[in-house]
Short mmCIF file of C-alpha atoms and ligand atoms in Angstrom, two decimals:
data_model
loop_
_atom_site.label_atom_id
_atom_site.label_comp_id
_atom_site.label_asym_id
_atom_site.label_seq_id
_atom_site.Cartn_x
_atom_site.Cartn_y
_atom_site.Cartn_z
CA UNK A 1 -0.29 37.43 1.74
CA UNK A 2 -0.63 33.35 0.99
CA UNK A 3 -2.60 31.96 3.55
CA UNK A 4 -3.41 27.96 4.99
CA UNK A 5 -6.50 27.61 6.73
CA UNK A 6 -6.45 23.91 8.27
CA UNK A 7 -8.68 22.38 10.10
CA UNK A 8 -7.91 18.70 11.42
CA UNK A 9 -10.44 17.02 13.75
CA UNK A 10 -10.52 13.93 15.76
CA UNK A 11 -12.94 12.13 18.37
CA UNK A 12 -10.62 11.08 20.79
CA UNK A 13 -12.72 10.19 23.41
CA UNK A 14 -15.95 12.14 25.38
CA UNK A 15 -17.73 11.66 28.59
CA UNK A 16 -21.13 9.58 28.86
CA UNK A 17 -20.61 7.41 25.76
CA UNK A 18 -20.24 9.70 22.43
CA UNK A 19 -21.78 13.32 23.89
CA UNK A 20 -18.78 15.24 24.51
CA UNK A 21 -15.15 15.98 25.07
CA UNK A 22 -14.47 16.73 28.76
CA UNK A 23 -13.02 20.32 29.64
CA UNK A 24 -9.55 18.72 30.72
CA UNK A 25 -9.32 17.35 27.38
CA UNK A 26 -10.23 20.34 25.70
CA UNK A 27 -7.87 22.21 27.73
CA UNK A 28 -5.07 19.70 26.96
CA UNK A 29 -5.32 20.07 23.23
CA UNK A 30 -5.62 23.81 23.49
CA UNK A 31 -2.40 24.25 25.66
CA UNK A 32 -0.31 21.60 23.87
CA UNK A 33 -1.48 23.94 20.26
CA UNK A 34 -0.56 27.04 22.19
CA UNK A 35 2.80 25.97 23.46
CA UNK A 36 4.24 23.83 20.62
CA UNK A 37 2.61 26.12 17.85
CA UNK A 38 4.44 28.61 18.96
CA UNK A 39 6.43 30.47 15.76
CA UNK A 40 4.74 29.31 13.38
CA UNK A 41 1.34 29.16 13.59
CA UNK A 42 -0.25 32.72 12.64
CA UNK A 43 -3.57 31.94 14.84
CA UNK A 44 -5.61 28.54 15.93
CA UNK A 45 -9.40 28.02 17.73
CA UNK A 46 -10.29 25.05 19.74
CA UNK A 47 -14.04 24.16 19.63
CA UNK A 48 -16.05 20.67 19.65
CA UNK A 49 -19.42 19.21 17.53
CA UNK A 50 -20.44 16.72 20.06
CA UNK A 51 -17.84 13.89 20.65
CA UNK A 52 -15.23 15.57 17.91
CA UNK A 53 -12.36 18.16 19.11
CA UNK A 54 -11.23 20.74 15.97
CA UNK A 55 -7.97 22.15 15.59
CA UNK A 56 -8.64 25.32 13.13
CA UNK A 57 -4.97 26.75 12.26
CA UNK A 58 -4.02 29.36 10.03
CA UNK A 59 -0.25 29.27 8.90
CA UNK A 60 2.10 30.20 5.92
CA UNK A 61 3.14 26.63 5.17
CA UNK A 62 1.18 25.28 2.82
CA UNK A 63 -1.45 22.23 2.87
CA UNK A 64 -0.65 19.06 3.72
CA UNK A 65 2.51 20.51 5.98
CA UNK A 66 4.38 18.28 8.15
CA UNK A 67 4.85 20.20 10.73
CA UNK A 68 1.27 21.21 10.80
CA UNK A 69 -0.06 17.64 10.75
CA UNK A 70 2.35 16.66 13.09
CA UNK A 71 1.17 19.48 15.74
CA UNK A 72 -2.15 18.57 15.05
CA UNK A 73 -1.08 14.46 15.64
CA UNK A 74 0.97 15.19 18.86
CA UNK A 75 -1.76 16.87 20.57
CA UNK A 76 -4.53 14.50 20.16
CA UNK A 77 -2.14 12.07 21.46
CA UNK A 78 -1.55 14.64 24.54
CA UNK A 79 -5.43 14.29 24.78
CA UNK A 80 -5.82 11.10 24.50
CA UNK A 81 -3.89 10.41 27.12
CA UNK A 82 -6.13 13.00 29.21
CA UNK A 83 -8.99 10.75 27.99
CA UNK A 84 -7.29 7.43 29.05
CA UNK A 85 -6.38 9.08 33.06
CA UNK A 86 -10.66 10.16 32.90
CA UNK A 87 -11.56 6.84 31.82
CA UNK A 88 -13.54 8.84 28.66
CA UNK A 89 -15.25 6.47 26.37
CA UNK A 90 -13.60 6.06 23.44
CA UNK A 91 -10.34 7.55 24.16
CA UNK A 92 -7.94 7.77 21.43
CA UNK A 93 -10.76 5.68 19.31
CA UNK A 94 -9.69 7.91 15.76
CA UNK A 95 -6.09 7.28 16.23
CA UNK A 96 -5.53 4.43 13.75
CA UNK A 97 -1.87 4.18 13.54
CA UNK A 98 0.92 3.95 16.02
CA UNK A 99 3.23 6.39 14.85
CA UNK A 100 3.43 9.19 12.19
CA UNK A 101 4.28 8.95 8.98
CA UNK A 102 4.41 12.57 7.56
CA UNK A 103 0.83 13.49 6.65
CA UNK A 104 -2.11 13.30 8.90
CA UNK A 105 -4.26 11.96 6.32
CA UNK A 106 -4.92 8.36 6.29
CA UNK A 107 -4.46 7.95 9.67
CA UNK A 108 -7.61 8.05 11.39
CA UNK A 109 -8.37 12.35 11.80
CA UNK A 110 -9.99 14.33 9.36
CA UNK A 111 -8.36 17.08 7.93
CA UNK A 112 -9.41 19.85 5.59
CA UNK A 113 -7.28 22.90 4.19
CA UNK A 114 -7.19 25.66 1.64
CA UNK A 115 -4.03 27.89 0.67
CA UNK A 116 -4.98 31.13 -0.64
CA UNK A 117 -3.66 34.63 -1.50
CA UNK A 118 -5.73 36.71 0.93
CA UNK A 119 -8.33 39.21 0.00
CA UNK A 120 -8.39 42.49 1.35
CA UNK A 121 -11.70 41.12 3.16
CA UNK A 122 -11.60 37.15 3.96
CA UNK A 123 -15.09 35.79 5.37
CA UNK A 124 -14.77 32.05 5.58
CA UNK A 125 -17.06 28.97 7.03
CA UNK A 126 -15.84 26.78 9.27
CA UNK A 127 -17.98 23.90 9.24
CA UNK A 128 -18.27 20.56 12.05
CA UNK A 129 -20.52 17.67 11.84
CA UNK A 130 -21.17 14.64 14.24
CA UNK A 131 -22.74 11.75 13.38
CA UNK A 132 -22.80 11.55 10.03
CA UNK A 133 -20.52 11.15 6.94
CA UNK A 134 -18.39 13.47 4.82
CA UNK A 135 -21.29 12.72 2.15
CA UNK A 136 -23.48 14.81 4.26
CA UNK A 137 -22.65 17.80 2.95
CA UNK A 138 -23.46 16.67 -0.99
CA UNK A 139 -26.55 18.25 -0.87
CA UNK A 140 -26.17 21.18 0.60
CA UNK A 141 -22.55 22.19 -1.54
CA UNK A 142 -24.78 21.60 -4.73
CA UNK A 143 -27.50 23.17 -4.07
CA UNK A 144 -25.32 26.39 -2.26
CA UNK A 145 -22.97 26.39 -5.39
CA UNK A 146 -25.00 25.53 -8.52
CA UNK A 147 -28.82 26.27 -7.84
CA UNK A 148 -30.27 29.18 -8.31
CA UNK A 149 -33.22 28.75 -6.35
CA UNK A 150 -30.66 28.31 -3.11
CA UNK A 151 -28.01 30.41 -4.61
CA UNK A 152 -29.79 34.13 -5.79
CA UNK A 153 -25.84 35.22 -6.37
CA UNK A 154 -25.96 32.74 -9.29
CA UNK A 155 -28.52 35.10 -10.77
CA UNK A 156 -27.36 38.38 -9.50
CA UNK A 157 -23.29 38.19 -9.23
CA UNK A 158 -21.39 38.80 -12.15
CA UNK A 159 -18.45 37.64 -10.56
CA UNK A 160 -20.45 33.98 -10.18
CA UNK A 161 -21.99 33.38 -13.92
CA UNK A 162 -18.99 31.42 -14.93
CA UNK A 163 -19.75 28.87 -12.12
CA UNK A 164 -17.82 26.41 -10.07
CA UNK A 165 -15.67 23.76 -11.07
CA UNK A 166 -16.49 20.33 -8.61
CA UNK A 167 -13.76 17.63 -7.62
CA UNK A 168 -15.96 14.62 -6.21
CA UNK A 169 -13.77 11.92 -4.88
CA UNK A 170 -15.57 8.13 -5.21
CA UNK A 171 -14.24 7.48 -1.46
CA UNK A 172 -15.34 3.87 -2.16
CA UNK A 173 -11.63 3.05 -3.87
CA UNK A 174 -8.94 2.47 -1.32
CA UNK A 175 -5.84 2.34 -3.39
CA UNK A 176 -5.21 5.87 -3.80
CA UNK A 177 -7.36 9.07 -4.37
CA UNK A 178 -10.11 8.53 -7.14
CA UNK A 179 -11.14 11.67 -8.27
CA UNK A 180 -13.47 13.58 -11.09
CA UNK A 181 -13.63 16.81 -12.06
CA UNK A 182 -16.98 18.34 -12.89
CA UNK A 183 -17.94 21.75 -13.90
CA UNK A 184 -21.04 23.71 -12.78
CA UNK A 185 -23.58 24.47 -14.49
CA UNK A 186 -22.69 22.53 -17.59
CA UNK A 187 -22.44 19.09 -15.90
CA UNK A 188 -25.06 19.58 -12.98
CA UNK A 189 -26.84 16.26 -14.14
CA UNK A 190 -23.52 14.49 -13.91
CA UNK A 191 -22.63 16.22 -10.47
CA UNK A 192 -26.12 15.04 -9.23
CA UNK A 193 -25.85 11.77 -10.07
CA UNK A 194 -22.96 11.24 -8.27
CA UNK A 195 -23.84 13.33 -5.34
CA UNK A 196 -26.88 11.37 -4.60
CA UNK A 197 -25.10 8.71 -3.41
CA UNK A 198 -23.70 10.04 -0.33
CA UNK A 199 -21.78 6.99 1.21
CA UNK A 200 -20.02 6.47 -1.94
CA UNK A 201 -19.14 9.77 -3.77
CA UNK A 202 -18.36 12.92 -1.76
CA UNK A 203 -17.34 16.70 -2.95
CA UNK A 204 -13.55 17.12 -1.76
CA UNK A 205 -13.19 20.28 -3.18
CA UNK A 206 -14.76 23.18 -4.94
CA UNK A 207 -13.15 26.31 -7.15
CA UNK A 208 -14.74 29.34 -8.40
CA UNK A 209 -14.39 29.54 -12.45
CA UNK A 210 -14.31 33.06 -12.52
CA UNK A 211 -11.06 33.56 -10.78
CA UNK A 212 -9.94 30.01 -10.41
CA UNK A 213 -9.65 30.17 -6.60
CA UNK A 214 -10.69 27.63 -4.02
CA UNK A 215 -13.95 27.96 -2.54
CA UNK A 216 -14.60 24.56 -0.47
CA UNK A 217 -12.39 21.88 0.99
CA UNK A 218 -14.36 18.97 2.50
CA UNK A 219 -12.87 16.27 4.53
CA UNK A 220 -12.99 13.03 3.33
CA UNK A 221 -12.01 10.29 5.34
CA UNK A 222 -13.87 7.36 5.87
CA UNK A 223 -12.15 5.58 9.02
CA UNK A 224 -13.79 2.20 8.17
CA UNK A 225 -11.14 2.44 4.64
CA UNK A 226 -8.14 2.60 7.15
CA UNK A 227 -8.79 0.71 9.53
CA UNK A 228 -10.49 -2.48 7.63
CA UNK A 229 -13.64 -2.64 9.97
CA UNK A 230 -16.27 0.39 10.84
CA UNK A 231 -14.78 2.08 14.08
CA UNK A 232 -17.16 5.36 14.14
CA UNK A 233 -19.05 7.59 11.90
CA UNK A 234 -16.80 9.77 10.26
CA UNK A 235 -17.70 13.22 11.24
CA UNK A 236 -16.70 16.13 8.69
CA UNK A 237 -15.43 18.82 8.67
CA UNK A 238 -15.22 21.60 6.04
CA UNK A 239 -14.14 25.17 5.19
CA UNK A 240 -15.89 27.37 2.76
CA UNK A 241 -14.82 30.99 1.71
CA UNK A 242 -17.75 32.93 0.97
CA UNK A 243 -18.78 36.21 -0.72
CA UNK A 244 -17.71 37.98 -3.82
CA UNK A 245 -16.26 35.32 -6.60
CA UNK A 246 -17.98 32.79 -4.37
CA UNK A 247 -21.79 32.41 -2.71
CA UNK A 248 -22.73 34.99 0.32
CA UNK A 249 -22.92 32.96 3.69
CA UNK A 250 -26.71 33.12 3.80
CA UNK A 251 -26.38 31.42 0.22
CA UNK A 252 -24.10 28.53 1.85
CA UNK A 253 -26.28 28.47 5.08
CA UNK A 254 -29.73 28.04 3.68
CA UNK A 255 -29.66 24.63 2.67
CA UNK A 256 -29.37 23.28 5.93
CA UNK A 257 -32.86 24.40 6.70
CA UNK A 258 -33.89 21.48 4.85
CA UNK A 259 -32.59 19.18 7.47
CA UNK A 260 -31.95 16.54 4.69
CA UNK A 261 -32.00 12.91 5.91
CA UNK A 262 -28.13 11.19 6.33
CA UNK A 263 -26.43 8.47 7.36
CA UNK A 264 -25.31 7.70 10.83
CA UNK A 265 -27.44 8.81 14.56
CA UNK A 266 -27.29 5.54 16.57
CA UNK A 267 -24.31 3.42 16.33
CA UNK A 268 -23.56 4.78 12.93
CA UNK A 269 -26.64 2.82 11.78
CA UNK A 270 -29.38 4.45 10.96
CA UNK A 271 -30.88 7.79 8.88
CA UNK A 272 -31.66 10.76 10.41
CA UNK A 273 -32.09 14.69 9.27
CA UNK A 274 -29.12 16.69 9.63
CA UNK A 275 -30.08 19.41 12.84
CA UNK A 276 -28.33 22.64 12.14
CA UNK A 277 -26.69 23.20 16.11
CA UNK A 278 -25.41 25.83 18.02
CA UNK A 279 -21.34 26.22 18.43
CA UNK A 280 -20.03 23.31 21.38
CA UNK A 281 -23.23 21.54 20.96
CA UNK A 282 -23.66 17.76 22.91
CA UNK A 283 -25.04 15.25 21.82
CA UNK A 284 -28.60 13.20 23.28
CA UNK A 285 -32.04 11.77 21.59
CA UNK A 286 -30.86 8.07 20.11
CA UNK A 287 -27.34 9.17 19.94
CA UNK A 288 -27.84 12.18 17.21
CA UNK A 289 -29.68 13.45 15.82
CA UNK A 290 -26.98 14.04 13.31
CA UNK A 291 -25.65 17.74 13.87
CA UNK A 292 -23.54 20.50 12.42
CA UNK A 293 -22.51 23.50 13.08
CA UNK A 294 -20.71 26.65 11.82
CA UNK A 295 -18.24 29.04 12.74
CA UNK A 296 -18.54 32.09 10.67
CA UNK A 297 -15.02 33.99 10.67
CA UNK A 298 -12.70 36.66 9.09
CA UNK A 299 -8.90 36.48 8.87
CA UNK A 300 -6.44 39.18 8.51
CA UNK A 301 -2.38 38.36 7.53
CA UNK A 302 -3.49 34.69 9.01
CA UNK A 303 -4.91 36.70 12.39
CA UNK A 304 -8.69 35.10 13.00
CA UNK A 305 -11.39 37.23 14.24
CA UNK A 306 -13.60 35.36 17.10
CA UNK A 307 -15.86 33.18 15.63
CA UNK A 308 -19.34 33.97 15.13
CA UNK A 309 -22.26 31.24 15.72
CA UNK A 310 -23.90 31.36 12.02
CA UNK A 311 -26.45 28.78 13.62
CA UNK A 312 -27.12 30.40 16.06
CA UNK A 313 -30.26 32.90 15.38
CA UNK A 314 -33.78 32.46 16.21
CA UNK A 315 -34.30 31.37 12.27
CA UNK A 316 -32.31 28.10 13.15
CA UNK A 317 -34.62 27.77 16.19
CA UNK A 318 -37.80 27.10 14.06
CA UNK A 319 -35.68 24.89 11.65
CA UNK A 320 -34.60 22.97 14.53
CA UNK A 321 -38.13 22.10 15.36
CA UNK A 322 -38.99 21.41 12.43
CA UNK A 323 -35.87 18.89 11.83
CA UNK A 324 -36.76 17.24 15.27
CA UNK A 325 -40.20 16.58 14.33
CA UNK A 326 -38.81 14.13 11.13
CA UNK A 327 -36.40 12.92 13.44
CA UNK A 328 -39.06 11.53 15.44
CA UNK A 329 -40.76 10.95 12.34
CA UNK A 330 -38.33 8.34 11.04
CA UNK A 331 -37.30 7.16 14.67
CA UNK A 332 -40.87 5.74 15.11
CA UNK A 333 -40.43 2.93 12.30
CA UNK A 334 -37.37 1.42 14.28
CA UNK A 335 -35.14 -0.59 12.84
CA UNK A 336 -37.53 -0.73 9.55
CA UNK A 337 -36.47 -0.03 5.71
CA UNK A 338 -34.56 3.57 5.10
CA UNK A 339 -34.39 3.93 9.08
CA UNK A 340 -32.07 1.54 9.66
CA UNK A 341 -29.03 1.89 6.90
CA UNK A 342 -28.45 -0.93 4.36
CA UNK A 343 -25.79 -3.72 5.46
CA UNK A 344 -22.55 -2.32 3.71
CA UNK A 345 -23.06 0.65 6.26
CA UNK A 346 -24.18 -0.92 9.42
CA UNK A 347 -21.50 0.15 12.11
CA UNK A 348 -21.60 -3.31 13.25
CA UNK A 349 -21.60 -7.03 12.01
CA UNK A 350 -24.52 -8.81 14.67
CA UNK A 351 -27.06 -8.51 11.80
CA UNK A 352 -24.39 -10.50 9.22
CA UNK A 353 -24.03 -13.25 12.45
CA UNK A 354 -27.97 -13.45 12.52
CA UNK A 355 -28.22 -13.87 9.56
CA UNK A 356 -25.90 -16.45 9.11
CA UNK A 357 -27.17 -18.48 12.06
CA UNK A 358 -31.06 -18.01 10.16
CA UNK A 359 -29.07 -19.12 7.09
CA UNK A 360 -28.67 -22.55 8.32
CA UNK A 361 -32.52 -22.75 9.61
CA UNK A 362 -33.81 -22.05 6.24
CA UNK A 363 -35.71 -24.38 3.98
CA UNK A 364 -36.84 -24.60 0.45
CA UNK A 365 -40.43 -26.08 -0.19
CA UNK A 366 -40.52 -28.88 -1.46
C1 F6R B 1 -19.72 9.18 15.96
C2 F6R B 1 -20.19 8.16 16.89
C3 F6R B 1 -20.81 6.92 16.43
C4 F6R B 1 -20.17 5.75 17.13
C5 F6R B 1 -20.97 4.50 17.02
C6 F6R B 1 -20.25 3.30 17.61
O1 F6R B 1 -19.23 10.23 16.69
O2 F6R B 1 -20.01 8.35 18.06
O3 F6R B 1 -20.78 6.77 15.04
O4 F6R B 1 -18.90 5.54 16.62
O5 F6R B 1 -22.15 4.76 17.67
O6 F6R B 1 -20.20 3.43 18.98
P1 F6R B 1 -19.60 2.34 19.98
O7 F6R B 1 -18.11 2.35 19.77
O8 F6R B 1 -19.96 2.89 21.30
O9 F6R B 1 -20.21 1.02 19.68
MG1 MG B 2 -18.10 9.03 18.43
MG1 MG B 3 -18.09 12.00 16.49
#
């Protein structure tokens, strides 16, 4: 059976600033999905990553559906209104444009989907993050997919040797999608030096070489490209298939012990490791740090399993500790250097208006 998995997020407003969707909210979304989903939708779970709700669907219509966008549109606008009646901050902050226009995409939510022709078996990821960018998960996608010192199945699967084929998107260009297509492991230098730069090249999608499948689909949106002006970090989400033609979860999971150091935590400002959390995890120390999370599931003729928390073991305990320690590590030198992200990032323009005002002050020796 062909299968969509979509997943189409949006932070449309929490309680206390940016920790949390409240449970009306929550409940909004999740009735208006179970009422007006109704026929066509095979299955859907609700969940949140601090300030961000998730609509995961499964469905026979194909990606970048109408009527599935449109679902997914018309209920964060039920919520938002929700958000508006609670006085949440931020409500409605990710819905950029007034009305829609036939695709989700471009107008403020993130969205990512992958048709496939179901295994007998389907294990897939379903991954969230707050605070941070889509380039966030760079690292961990190359090292899961084309290391073997991450990735033993690279090594020990014969159904992985061909490698994966990468499609890296350089989110900087506004006009359109600009897109490259890089194969594993023959262009790993090339994929790395792209990847490095998180903020301005990000993996969209990945596809196994063996059987020419999708793997990975990775939002990525960067609100600050719609709207003109930074109005929030832009939170990812992704969905990985795992197992098989493609890496074992364990294989996907284990780079996010490294709790590799991303943009975003305060104001959408600042660096900060990337904290592995549990599922429906808040938000606290200086507005981060940066989290994700993942929602391990199966799906059967488009039926989901429950989720399973994948982060939620006392492994990820110890890595948590560890990833709080260099959160404090870098929080402790401020606003100084790497800490604080270079101006085309900032979240906000008061440093450009200082520094304008200084501009005027300044003097050149005589
Ligand atoms: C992401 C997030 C932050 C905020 C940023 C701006 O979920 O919450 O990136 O968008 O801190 O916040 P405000 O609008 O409160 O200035
Ligand atoms: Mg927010
Ligand atoms: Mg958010």
């Amino acid at each position: 059976m062909k299968i969509t998995i979509s997943v189409i997020k949006a932070d449309i407003g929490s309680i206390g600033g940016h920790i949390k969707p409240s449970e009306s909210l929550l409940e909004t979304v999740t009735d208006y999905i179970s009422e007006y989903g109704k026929g066509f939708l095979k299955d859907f779970y609700i969940s949140f990553t601090g300030d961000d709700i998730a609509i995961l669907m499964t469905h026979t219509l194909g990606k970048g559906n109408e009527k599935i966008h449109k679902l997914a549109w018309e209920a964060f606008k039920a919520g938002t209104l929700v958000a508006k009646n609670q006085g949440l901050y931020g409500a409605g902050q990710d819905l950029l444009k007034d009305s829609f226009s036939g695709n989700i995409k471009g107008m403020g939510p993130a969205v990512a989907e992958i048709e496939t022709e179901e295994r007998p078996n389907e294990p897939f990821l379903f991954f969230a993050a707050d605070k941070t960018e889509p380039g966030a998960y760079n690292l961990p996608l190359y090292l899961g997919f084309t290391d073997p010192m991450y990735c033993a199945g690279l090594l020990l699967s014969p159904d992985m040797t061909k490698g994966f084929k990468f499609t890296i998107m350089d989110v900087a260009h506004t006009k359109g999608d600009k897109i490259i297509h890089l194969n594993s492991p023959e262009d790993i230098y090339d994929i790395a030096a792209l990847l490095r730069d998180n903020d301005r090249f990000v993996v969209e999608s990945i596809y196994s070489r063996n059987s020419g499948e999708q793997a990975a689909a990775v939002s990525t949106t960067r609100l600050h490209n719609i709207a003109g002006k930074y109005t929030g970090k832009d939170d990812p989400v992704m969905l990985i298939r795992v197992q098989k033609n493609f890496p074992a979860t364990g294989e996907i999971l284990g780079p996010y012990s490294i709790g590799h150091l991303v943009g975003g935590f305060m104001r959408g400002s600042h660096t900060g490791p990337l904290m592995p959390v549990k599922l429906n995890s808040t938000i606290s120390y200086f507005d981060g740090p940066p989290v994700v999370s993942c929602a391990a599931f199966c799906v059967h003729n488009g039926k989901l399993t429950e989720p399973v928390d994948a982060f939620d073991h006392p492994y990820w305990d110890f890595v948590r500790d560890k990833v709080s320690q260099k959160a404090y590590d870098i929080r402790r030198q401020g606003f100084s250097g790497p800490a604080m992200l270079p101006y085309s990032e900032l979240e906000y323009g008061g440093i450009v208006e200082i520094l304008k005002r200084l501009e005027k002050k300044f003097k050149v020796r005589k």
